[in-house]
mmCIF file of C-alpha atoms in Angstrom:
data_model
loop_
_atom_site.group_PDB
_atom_site.id
_atom_site.type_symbol
_atom_site.label_atom_id
_atom_site.label_comp_id
_atom_site.label_asym_id
_atom_site.label_seq_id
_atom_site.Cartn_x
_atom_site.Cartn_y
_atom_site.Cartn_z
ATOM 1 C CA MET A 1 136.056 46.456 98.719
ATOM 2 C CA SER A 2 132.338 46.429 97.904
ATOM 3 C CA MET A 3 129.921 48.470 100.039
ATOM 4 C CA GLN A 4 128.152 45.287 101.157
ATOM 5 C CA LYS A 5 131.373 43.631 102.270
ATOM 6 C CA TYR A 6 132.449 46.814 104.014
ATOM 7 C CA LEU A 7 129.195 47.016 105.934
ATOM 8 C CA PHE A 8 129.491 43.395 107.063
ATOM 9 C CA THR A 9 133.084 43.745 108.205
ATOM 10 C CA SER A 10 132.668 47.132 109.856
ATOM 11 C CA LYS A 11 129.277 46.210 111.362
ATOM 12 C CA LEU A 12 128.077 49.783 110.756
ATOM 13 C CA PRO A 13 124.456 50.224 109.705
ATOM 14 C CA PRO A 14 123.945 51.602 106.192
ATOM 15 C CA LYS A 15 122.237 54.849 105.454
ATOM 16 C CA THR A 16 119.051 53.596 103.939
ATOM 17 C CA GLY A 17 116.251 55.208 102.015
ATOM 18 C CA LEU A 18 112.658 54.128 101.824
ATOM 19 C CA ASN A 19 110.896 52.851 98.748
ATOM 20 C CA SER A 20 107.385 53.830 97.715
ATOM 21 C CA SER A 21 105.868 51.353 100.168
ATOM 22 C CA GLY A 22 107.882 52.682 103.070
ATOM 23 C CA GLU A 23 110.173 49.614 103.204
ATOM 24 C CA ALA A 24 113.873 50.119 103.801
ATOM 25 C CA GLN A 25 115.694 49.498 100.536
ATOM 26 C CA SER A 26 118.667 47.782 102.211
ATOM 27 C CA THR A 27 116.324 45.331 103.941
ATOM 28 C CA ARG A 28 114.653 44.557 100.636
ATOM 29 C CA ARG A 29 117.996 43.924 98.962
ATOM 30 C CA ARG A 30 119.092 41.678 101.843
ATOM 31 C CA ASP A 31 115.933 39.571 101.580
ATOM 32 C CA MET A 32 116.521 39.102 97.835
ATOM 33 C CA ARG A 33 119.954 37.596 98.364
ATOM 34 C CA HIS A 34 120.351 33.830 98.107
ATOM 35 C CA LYS A 35 120.645 32.216 101.527
ATOM 36 C CA PRO A 36 122.741 29.123 102.251
ATOM 37 C CA GLU A 37 121.085 25.825 101.356
ATOM 38 C CA PHE A 38 121.075 23.311 104.208
ATOM 39 C CA THR A 39 118.971 20.568 102.636
ATOM 40 C CA PRO A 40 120.812 17.214 102.575
ATOM 41 C CA ILE A 41 122.411 15.735 99.445
ATOM 42 C CA THR A 42 122.273 11.995 98.750
ATOM 43 C CA TRP A 43 125.377 9.829 98.298
ATOM 44 C CA ASP A 44 124.640 8.961 94.665
ATOM 45 C CA LYS A 45 125.556 12.438 93.485
ATOM 46 C CA TYR A 46 129.210 11.564 94.146
ATOM 47 C CA PHE A 47 129.469 7.752 94.148
ATOM 48 C CA THR A 48 128.140 5.201 91.665
ATOM 49 C CA GLY A 49 128.021 2.170 93.935
ATOM 50 C CA LYS A 50 126.824 1.303 97.429
ATOM 51 C CA ASN A 51 127.271 -2.159 98.919
ATOM 52 C CA ASP A 52 127.332 -3.990 102.235
ATOM 53 C CA VAL A 53 130.250 -6.380 102.649
ATOM 54 C CA SER A 54 129.468 -9.312 104.954
ATOM 55 C CA ILE A 55 132.363 -10.609 107.063
ATOM 56 C CA ASN A 56 131.908 -13.087 109.925
ATOM 57 C CA GLY A 57 128.393 -11.914 110.722
ATOM 58 C CA SER A 58 129.215 -8.214 110.439
ATOM 59 C CA SER A 59 128.123 -5.862 107.658
ATOM 60 C CA PHE A 60 130.444 -3.131 106.392
ATOM 61 C CA ARG A 61 129.008 -0.351 104.219
ATOM 62 C CA ILE A 62 131.148 0.803 101.304
ATOM 63 C CA TYR A 63 130.647 3.463 98.628
ATOM 64 C CA THR A 64 132.522 3.078 95.347
ATOM 65 C CA LEU A 65 133.459 5.055 92.260
ATOM 66 C CA GLY A 66 135.491 3.878 89.249
ATOM 67 C CA ASP A 67 136.449 0.389 88.078
ATOM 68 C CA SER A 68 140.020 0.639 86.817
ATOM 69 C CA GLY A 69 143.395 1.714 88.095
ATOM 70 C CA PRO A 70 144.714 1.404 91.658
ATOM 71 C CA ALA A 71 142.256 0.989 94.529
ATOM 72 C CA ILE A 72 142.214 4.024 96.813
ATOM 73 C CA VAL A 73 140.680 3.012 100.140
ATOM 74 C CA LEU A 74 139.363 5.978 102.134
ATOM 75 C CA LEU A 75 139.127 5.798 105.938
ATOM 76 C CA HIS A 76 137.264 8.493 107.853
ATOM 77 C CA GLY A 77 137.928 9.969 111.264
ATOM 78 C CA GLY A 78 136.158 9.267 114.554
ATOM 79 C CA GLY A 79 132.496 10.280 114.454
ATOM 80 C CA TYR A 80 132.470 10.861 110.688
ATOM 81 C CA SER A 81 131.313 8.406 108.009
ATOM 82 C CA ALA A 82 132.419 7.266 104.561
ATOM 83 C CA LEU A 83 130.443 10.168 103.080
ATOM 84 C CA THR A 84 133.069 12.579 104.398
ATOM 85 C CA TRP A 85 134.974 11.626 101.215
ATOM 86 C CA SER A 86 132.171 12.448 98.761
ATOM 87 C CA LEU A 87 133.409 15.662 97.154
ATOM 88 C CA LEU A 88 137.058 14.613 97.206
ATOM 89 C CA SER A 89 136.251 11.274 95.551
ATOM 90 C CA ALA A 90 134.338 12.861 92.702
ATOM 91 C CA LYS A 91 137.099 15.368 92.017
ATOM 92 C CA LEU A 92 139.963 12.863 92.257
ATOM 93 C CA TRP A 93 138.198 10.476 89.878
ATOM 94 C CA GLU A 94 137.988 13.308 87.341
ATOM 95 C CA LEU A 95 141.752 13.834 87.496
ATOM 96 C CA VAL A 96 143.254 10.328 87.483
ATOM 97 C CA GLU A 97 142.320 6.777 86.583
ATOM 98 C CA CYS A 98 141.494 5.059 89.853
ATOM 99 C CA GLN A 99 138.855 3.124 91.748
ATOM 100 C CA LEU A 100 137.751 4.642 95.026
ATOM 101 C CA LEU A 101 136.278 2.826 98.006
ATOM 102 C CA ALA A 102 135.028 4.746 101.047
ATOM 103 C CA LEU A 103 134.293 2.600 104.095
ATOM 104 C CA ASP A 104 132.067 3.158 107.121
ATOM 105 C CA LEU A 105 134.245 2.064 110.041
ATOM 106 C CA ARG A 106 133.016 -0.193 112.817
ATOM 107 C CA GLY A 107 130.481 1.648 114.982
ATOM 108 C CA HIS A 108 129.984 4.345 112.334
ATOM 109 C CA GLY A 109 127.596 5.077 109.494
ATOM 110 C CA ASN A 110 125.746 2.070 108.117
ATOM 111 C CA THR A 111 128.298 -0.498 109.270
ATOM 112 C CA TYR A 112 126.961 -2.890 111.900
ATOM 113 C CA THR A 113 129.133 -5.489 113.606
ATOM 114 C CA THR A 114 128.778 -8.253 116.144
ATOM 115 C CA SER A 115 130.805 -6.227 118.653
ATOM 116 C CA GLU A 116 130.042 -2.532 118.162
ATOM 117 C CA ASP A 117 131.889 -1.525 121.333
ATOM 118 C CA ASP A 118 135.247 -2.965 120.273
ATOM 119 C CA LEU A 119 136.986 0.054 118.773
ATOM 120 C CA SER A 120 140.530 -1.013 119.527
ATOM 121 C CA ILE A 121 143.026 0.045 116.878
ATOM 122 C CA GLU A 122 143.875 -3.601 116.165
ATOM 123 C CA THR A 123 140.228 -4.483 115.495
ATOM 124 C CA LEU A 124 139.653 -1.414 113.328
ATOM 125 C CA ALA A 125 142.765 -2.111 111.235
ATOM 126 C CA ASN A 126 141.824 -5.771 110.863
ATOM 127 C CA ASP A 127 138.343 -4.752 109.665
ATOM 128 C CA VAL A 128 139.885 -2.624 106.923
ATOM 129 C CA VAL A 129 142.171 -5.391 105.707
ATOM 130 C CA GLU A 130 139.341 -7.929 105.667
ATOM 131 C CA VAL A 131 137.102 -5.606 103.641
ATOM 132 C CA ILE A 132 139.927 -4.926 101.165
ATOM 133 C CA ASN A 133 140.590 -8.644 100.730
ATOM 134 C CA ALA A 134 136.880 -9.320 100.272
ATOM 135 C CA VAL A 135 136.500 -6.687 97.541
ATOM 136 C CA TYR A 136 139.821 -6.810 95.644
ATOM 137 C CA ASP A 137 142.110 -9.579 94.472
ATOM 138 C CA ASP A 138 145.741 -9.854 95.545
ATOM 139 C CA CYS A 139 146.972 -8.208 92.349
ATOM 140 C CA THR A 140 145.112 -4.917 92.820
ATOM 141 C CA PRO A 141 147.483 -2.184 94.034
ATOM 142 C CA ILE A 142 146.165 -0.583 97.202
ATOM 143 C CA ILE A 143 146.613 2.986 98.417
ATOM 144 C CA LEU A 144 145.314 3.730 101.909
ATOM 145 C CA VAL A 145 144.120 7.264 102.665
ATOM 146 C CA GLY A 146 143.026 8.078 106.200
ATOM 147 C CA HIS A 147 141.894 11.201 108.038
ATOM 148 C CA SER A 148 142.487 11.665 111.784
ATOM 149 C CA LEU A 149 141.595 8.328 113.445
ATOM 150 C CA GLY A 150 141.315 6.903 109.928
ATOM 151 C CA GLY A 151 144.924 7.948 109.352
ATOM 152 C CA SER A 152 146.046 5.942 112.352
ATOM 153 C CA ILE A 153 144.000 2.961 111.167
ATOM 154 C CA ALA A 154 145.609 3.263 107.720
ATOM 155 C CA VAL A 155 149.090 3.190 109.272
ATOM 156 C CA HIS A 156 148.305 0.100 111.361
ATOM 157 C CA ALA A 157 146.636 -1.605 108.386
ATOM 158 C CA GLY A 158 149.760 -0.839 106.389
ATOM 159 C CA HIS A 159 151.700 -3.137 108.741
ATOM 160 C CA HIS A 160 149.057 -5.897 108.677
ATOM 161 C CA PRO A 161 150.477 -9.223 107.439
ATOM 162 C CA ASN A 162 147.379 -9.956 105.351
ATOM 163 C CA LEU A 163 147.555 -6.788 103.272
ATOM 164 C CA LYS A 164 149.677 -7.940 100.356
ATOM 165 C CA SER A 165 149.620 -5.225 97.711
ATOM 166 C CA LEU A 166 149.965 -1.898 99.515
ATOM 167 C CA ILE A 167 151.867 0.658 97.428
ATOM 168 C CA GLY A 168 150.815 3.986 98.966
ATOM 169 C CA LEU A 169 149.909 5.466 102.344
ATOM 170 C CA VAL A 170 148.390 8.930 102.813
ATOM 171 C CA VAL A 171 147.662 10.332 106.274
ATOM 172 C CA ILE A 172 145.582 13.491 106.644
ATOM 173 C CA ASP A 173 145.941 15.870 109.583
ATOM 174 C CA VAL A 174 146.904 13.493 112.356
ATOM 175 C CA VAL A 175 150.241 13.555 114.157
ATOM 176 C CA GLU A 176 151.025 11.506 117.253
ATOM 177 C CA GLY A 177 152.301 14.333 119.432
ATOM 178 C CA THR A 178 149.517 16.832 118.775
ATOM 179 C CA ALA A 179 146.826 14.128 118.846
ATOM 180 C CA LEU A 180 147.869 12.825 122.262
ATOM 181 C CA SER A 181 148.135 16.310 123.726
ATOM 182 C CA ALA A 182 144.616 17.128 122.503
ATOM 183 C CA LEU A 183 143.003 14.131 124.244
ATOM 184 C CA SER A 184 142.833 15.899 127.610
ATOM 185 C CA SER A 185 140.342 18.411 126.254
ATOM 186 C CA MET A 186 138.389 16.032 124.030
ATOM 187 C CA GLN A 187 135.680 15.168 126.557
ATOM 188 C CA SER A 188 134.839 18.818 127.192
ATOM 189 C CA ILE A 189 134.688 19.451 123.445
ATOM 190 C CA LEU A 190 132.315 16.528 122.947
ATOM 191 C CA ARG A 191 130.138 17.608 125.892
ATOM 192 C CA GLY A 192 129.949 21.101 124.443
ATOM 193 C CA ARG A 193 128.341 20.094 121.182
ATOM 194 C CA PRO A 194 124.565 19.525 120.878
ATOM 195 C CA GLN A 195 123.487 15.985 121.573
ATOM 196 C CA SER A 196 120.383 16.101 119.412
ATOM 197 C CA PHE A 197 118.823 17.962 116.496
ATOM 198 C CA ASP A 198 115.220 18.517 115.465
ATOM 199 C CA SER A 199 115.990 17.944 111.797
ATOM 200 C CA VAL A 200 118.758 16.906 109.420
ATOM 201 C CA GLU A 201 118.878 20.482 108.134
ATOM 202 C CA GLU A 202 119.516 21.734 111.648
ATOM 203 C CA ALA A 203 122.448 19.341 112.030
ATOM 204 C CA ILE A 204 123.930 20.465 108.710
ATOM 205 C CA ARG A 205 123.573 24.091 109.671
ATOM 206 C CA TRP A 206 125.211 23.500 113.041
ATOM 207 C CA SER A 207 128.167 21.691 111.477
ATOM 208 C CA VAL A 208 128.972 24.695 109.303
ATOM 209 C CA GLN A 209 128.202 27.533 111.669
ATOM 210 C CA SER A 210 130.024 25.858 114.560
ATOM 211 C CA GLY A 211 133.130 25.608 112.393
ATOM 212 C CA GLN A 212 133.283 21.806 112.320
ATOM 213 C CA LEU A 213 133.082 22.069 108.537
ATOM 214 C CA LYS A 214 133.699 25.053 106.299
ATOM 215 C CA ASN A 215 132.166 23.742 103.084
ATOM 216 C CA ILE A 216 128.382 23.735 102.938
ATOM 217 C CA ASP A 217 128.066 21.288 100.045
ATOM 218 C CA SER A 218 130.273 18.821 101.868
ATOM 219 C CA ALA A 219 128.265 19.225 105.072
ATOM 220 C CA ARG A 220 125.050 18.518 103.176
ATOM 221 C CA VAL A 221 126.230 15.053 102.125
ATOM 222 C CA SER A 222 128.483 14.277 105.097
ATOM 223 C CA MET A 223 126.353 15.146 108.129
ATOM 224 C CA PRO A 224 123.458 12.740 107.371
ATOM 225 C CA GLY A 225 125.993 9.913 107.720
ATOM 226 C CA GLN A 226 126.859 11.035 111.245
ATOM 227 C CA ILE A 227 123.387 11.183 112.797
ATOM 228 C CA LYS A 228 120.525 8.734 113.243
ATOM 229 C CA ASN A 229 116.810 8.906 113.949
ATOM 230 C CA VAL A 230 116.576 8.206 117.681
ATOM 231 C CA ASN A 231 113.140 6.607 117.263
ATOM 232 C CA THR A 232 113.858 4.254 114.354
ATOM 233 C CA ASN A 233 117.628 3.963 114.883
ATOM 234 C CA LYS A 234 118.061 4.453 111.126
ATOM 235 C CA LEU A 235 120.868 6.581 109.780
ATOM 236 C CA ALA A 236 119.668 9.906 108.389
ATOM 237 C CA THR A 237 121.296 8.923 105.082
ATOM 238 C CA GLU A 238 118.683 6.188 104.655
ATOM 239 C CA GLU A 239 115.810 8.535 105.403
ATOM 240 C CA ILE A 240 116.809 11.164 102.882
ATOM 241 C CA MET A 241 117.144 8.485 100.184
ATOM 242 C CA VAL A 242 113.516 7.508 100.841
ATOM 243 C CA ASP A 243 112.421 11.147 100.838
ATOM 244 C CA THR A 244 114.056 11.900 97.506
ATOM 245 C CA SER A 245 112.588 8.801 95.870
ATOM 246 C CA GLU A 246 109.057 9.554 97.083
ATOM 247 C CA GLU A 247 108.941 13.282 96.529
ATOM 248 C CA MET A 248 109.454 15.035 93.194
ATOM 249 C CA GLU A 249 110.445 18.605 93.905
ATOM 250 C CA ALA A 250 111.223 21.408 91.509
ATOM 251 C CA PRO A 251 114.983 21.961 91.160
ATOM 252 C CA LYS A 252 116.406 24.557 93.483
ATOM 253 C CA VAL A 253 118.934 27.220 92.646
ATOM 254 C CA ARG A 254 122.300 25.924 93.807
ATOM 255 C CA VAL A 255 124.448 28.553 95.455
ATOM 256 C CA PRO A 256 128.216 27.955 95.202
ATOM 257 C CA LEU A 257 129.391 28.276 98.778
ATOM 258 C CA VAL A 258 132.747 27.039 99.973
ATOM 259 C CA GLY A 259 133.188 28.411 103.457
ATOM 260 C CA VAL A 260 131.577 29.799 106.551
ATOM 261 C CA GLU A 261 132.436 33.280 105.346
ATOM 262 C CA SER A 262 129.734 32.759 102.721
ATOM 263 C CA ILE A 263 127.089 32.780 105.453
ATOM 264 C CA SER A 264 125.737 36.193 106.278
ATOM 265 C CA GLU A 265 126.232 37.556 109.763
ATOM 266 C CA GLU A 266 122.469 37.841 110.215
ATOM 267 C CA GLU A 267 122.154 34.098 109.537
ATOM 268 C CA GLU A 268 124.832 33.273 112.058
ATOM 269 C CA ALA A 269 123.358 35.543 114.677
ATOM 270 C CA GLN A 270 119.937 33.937 114.309
ATOM 271 C CA PHE A 271 121.266 30.398 114.715
ATOM 272 C CA LYS A 272 121.290 28.987 118.240
ATOM 273 C CA VAL A 273 122.709 25.696 119.432
ATOM 274 C CA PRO A 274 119.820 23.241 119.905
ATOM 275 C CA SER A 275 118.587 22.952 123.460
ATOM 276 C CA THR A 276 119.202 19.957 125.687
ATOM 277 C CA VAL A 277 115.662 18.771 124.969
ATOM 278 C CA ARG A 278 115.923 15.505 123.058
ATOM 279 C CA GLY A 279 115.384 16.066 119.357
ATOM 280 C CA LYS A 280 114.543 13.661 116.574
ATOM 281 C CA TYR A 281 118.173 12.988 115.580
ATOM 282 C CA GLY A 282 121.210 12.072 117.656
ATOM 283 C CA TRP A 283 124.802 11.073 116.940
ATOM 284 C CA ARG A 284 125.350 7.674 115.305
ATOM 285 C CA ILE A 285 128.198 6.992 117.742
ATOM 286 C CA ASP A 286 128.723 8.371 121.234
ATOM 287 C CA LEU A 287 132.398 9.258 121.037
ATOM 288 C CA ARG A 288 132.460 10.094 124.737
ATOM 289 C CA ALA A 289 132.039 6.396 125.511
ATOM 290 C CA THR A 290 135.116 5.458 123.464
ATOM 291 C CA GLU A 291 137.629 7.269 125.678
ATOM 292 C CA ILE A 292 139.205 4.021 126.842
ATOM 293 C CA PHE A 293 140.577 3.512 123.308
ATOM 294 C CA TRP A 294 141.855 7.027 122.622
ATOM 295 C CA PRO A 295 145.502 6.759 123.783
ATOM 296 C CA ALA A 296 146.156 3.519 121.884
ATOM 297 C CA TRP A 297 144.747 5.039 118.697
ATOM 298 C CA PHE A 298 147.723 7.402 118.487
ATOM 299 C CA GLN A 299 150.565 6.060 120.651
ATOM 300 C CA GLY A 300 153.552 5.057 118.531
ATOM 301 C CA LEU A 301 151.919 6.427 115.384
ATOM 302 C CA SER A 302 154.894 8.467 114.148
ATOM 303 C CA LYS A 303 157.367 5.561 114.177
ATOM 304 C CA LEU A 304 154.826 3.213 112.593
ATOM 305 C CA PHE A 305 154.145 5.728 109.840
ATOM 306 C CA VAL A 306 157.814 6.281 109.065
ATOM 307 C CA SER A 307 158.607 2.538 109.086
ATOM 308 C CA CYS A 308 155.838 1.615 106.623
ATOM 309 C CA GLU A 309 157.435 0.464 103.361
ATOM 310 C CA ALA A 310 154.798 2.064 101.104
ATOM 311 C CA GLN A 311 155.327 5.476 99.484
ATOM 312 C CA LYS A 312 154.099 7.900 102.151
ATOM 313 C CA LEU A 313 152.431 11.308 102.050
ATOM 314 C CA LEU A 314 151.403 13.415 105.031
ATOM 315 C CA LEU A 315 148.839 16.188 104.528
ATOM 316 C CA LEU A 316 148.437 18.836 107.216
ATOM 317 C CA ALA A 317 146.303 21.921 107.637
ATOM 318 C CA SER A 318 149.385 23.625 109.059
ATOM 319 C CA LEU A 319 153.040 22.729 109.557
ATOM 320 C CA ASP A 320 152.870 23.773 113.199
ATOM 321 C CA ARG A 321 151.099 20.460 113.884
ATOM 322 C CA LEU A 322 154.238 18.483 113.025
ATOM 323 C CA ASP A 323 155.880 16.773 116.013
ATOM 324 C CA THR A 324 159.611 16.212 116.595
ATOM 325 C CA ASP A 325 159.811 12.611 115.368
ATOM 326 C CA LEU A 326 158.138 13.424 112.070
ATOM 327 C CA THR A 327 160.147 16.618 111.619
ATOM 328 C CA VAL A 328 163.394 14.653 111.844
ATOM 329 C CA ALA A 329 162.110 11.882 109.560
ATOM 330 C CA GLN A 330 160.911 14.366 106.980
ATOM 331 C CA MET A 331 164.269 16.113 106.927
ATOM 332 C CA GLN A 332 165.775 12.694 106.194
ATOM 333 C CA GLY A 333 163.468 12.336 103.189
ATOM 334 C CA LYS A 334 161.496 9.401 104.555
ATOM 335 C CA PHE A 335 158.111 10.712 103.408
ATOM 336 C CA GLU A 336 156.461 13.472 101.402
ATOM 337 C CA ILE A 337 154.567 16.267 103.110
ATOM 338 C CA HIS A 338 152.200 19.003 102.054
ATOM 339 C CA ALA A 339 150.667 21.662 104.288
ATOM 340 C CA PHE A 340 147.797 23.882 103.193
ATOM 341 C CA GLU A 341 149.205 27.025 104.787
ATOM 342 C CA GLN A 342 147.722 29.267 102.093
ATOM 343 C CA SER A 343 144.241 27.948 102.890
ATOM 344 C CA ARG A 344 144.235 29.064 106.536
ATOM 345 C CA GLY A 345 140.781 30.273 107.406
ATOM 346 C CA ARG A 346 139.232 28.179 104.644
ATOM 347 C CA CYS A 347 140.054 24.774 106.081
ATOM 348 C CA GLY A 348 140.114 23.202 109.490
ATOM 349 C CA HIS A 349 140.782 19.669 110.678
ATOM 350 C CA ALA A 350 138.643 18.114 107.922
ATOM 351 C CA ILE A 351 140.870 19.404 105.120
ATOM 352 C CA HIS A 352 139.475 16.983 102.544
ATOM 353 C CA GLU A 353 135.942 18.256 103.149
ATOM 354 C CA ASP A 354 136.711 21.949 103.418
ATOM 355 C CA ILE A 355 138.911 22.250 100.309
ATOM 356 C CA PRO A 356 138.313 18.996 98.373
ATOM 357 C CA ASP A 357 139.554 20.297 95.017
ATOM 358 C CA ALA A 358 142.897 21.428 96.444
ATOM 359 C CA VAL A 359 143.397 18.139 98.283
ATOM 360 C CA ALA A 360 142.429 16.174 95.158
ATOM 361 C CA GLU A 361 145.085 17.994 93.128
ATOM 362 C CA VAL A 362 147.754 17.177 95.713
ATOM 363 C CA LEU A 363 146.691 13.513 95.772
ATOM 364 C CA ALA A 364 146.537 13.346 91.977
ATOM 365 C CA THR A 365 150.061 14.780 91.749
ATOM 366 C CA TYR A 366 151.286 12.192 94.267
ATOM 367 C CA LEU A 367 149.627 9.361 92.321
ATOM 368 C CA VAL A 368 150.960 10.418 88.927
ATOM 369 C CA ARG A 369 154.459 11.337 90.136
ATOM 370 C CA ASN A 370 154.880 7.907 91.721
ATOM 371 C CA MET A 371 153.371 6.249 88.622
ATOM 372 C CA PHE A 372 150.527 4.744 90.648
ATOM 373 C CA ALA A 373 147.799 6.153 88.387
ATOM 374 C CA LYS A 374 147.382 7.635 84.911
ATOM 375 C CA ARG A 375 146.382 11.234 84.396
ATOM 376 C CA LYS A 376 142.875 11.680 82.916
ATOM 377 C CA ASN A 377 142.647 15.462 82.773
ATOM 378 C CA ASP A 378 145.056 18.340 83.067
ATOM 379 C CA PHE A 379 145.580 19.722 86.532
ATOM 380 C CA PRO A 380 148.288 21.849 88.138
ATOM 381 C CA SER A 381 151.004 19.635 89.634
ATOM 382 C CA VAL A 382 151.530 20.413 93.301
ATOM 383 C CA MET A 383 155.010 19.711 94.589
ATOM 384 C CA PRO A 384 155.679 18.809 98.256
ATOM 385 C CA CYS A 385 155.860 21.985 100.306
ATOM 386 C CA CYS A 386 159.151 21.122 101.977
#
């Protein structure tokens, strides 16, 4: 173990000497270290296309990458945006031939509908099917991938009568039993997070140091899609696109950071949750106001998932989140499952953001093994964990 790592973990002060100017040498070395970069990253680093799909007076924002192979439709969780899939999309596209579409759900990101308050599971699933049918023809094979609430939407969309060419269904870290049991504490969790931020950088920093995300690069592209300017009502994503087009800055040194452990303890100690004073940026969606829909989002999810005719894959941060119905169905071989047990500490609920490369390899293996997509580059095949 290096001396620096030992000092951080033991929290013992080092025995320092003074340089010729009387400055502590350890302090000087600490100041020379690279600090985490919290400046936002724009969507076009990971996607090649951005479009708004108009359906019955509503506008649905999509981000796309690739133009051949099966269509992989990515559905984010509650409160997130399509940009939660940025790093995963770029990596998966490197591995297999596919076309990726990440969608801002109703009430989220840059999607704006005629009835923003209708977040019923039926409406959300219908939105997804309508967007798919507007973008792809009936012959394009569809694979739905959903995280958390997006996983439930994917399952319901998989049973929609107007979705004709579904071949695959991937659900990430949502299980009916554990999801329903967690609802009782959800309001207190939402009340406990800051309701505003003074800057986009502050929001990115909070997301990492609070543990919501464990990958700084992912937070830098994902968080701007979750907050809006409270004065202009514009998503932060739109503002940073304007900033980058108007300002030419010298390139910054990019520090490869993949987890909260990469942030120094001094940094974490200095960070404080923003006060209750209203800042410049607030959440795009007030999830507290959606409580009426929460139970229906997840009730009956396990049976619906198992009964879907598409080839199914369930990805979990840990196997201890599996409920009884899914445990029995998995033992009967009704779906594939992979748990990232070896990544404990490096990934939380947003597995695809925290460890995008590992998740991409599992998805690529699933796609190639089921002959849904062609391999583009070599990658280690990851077999189902059980």
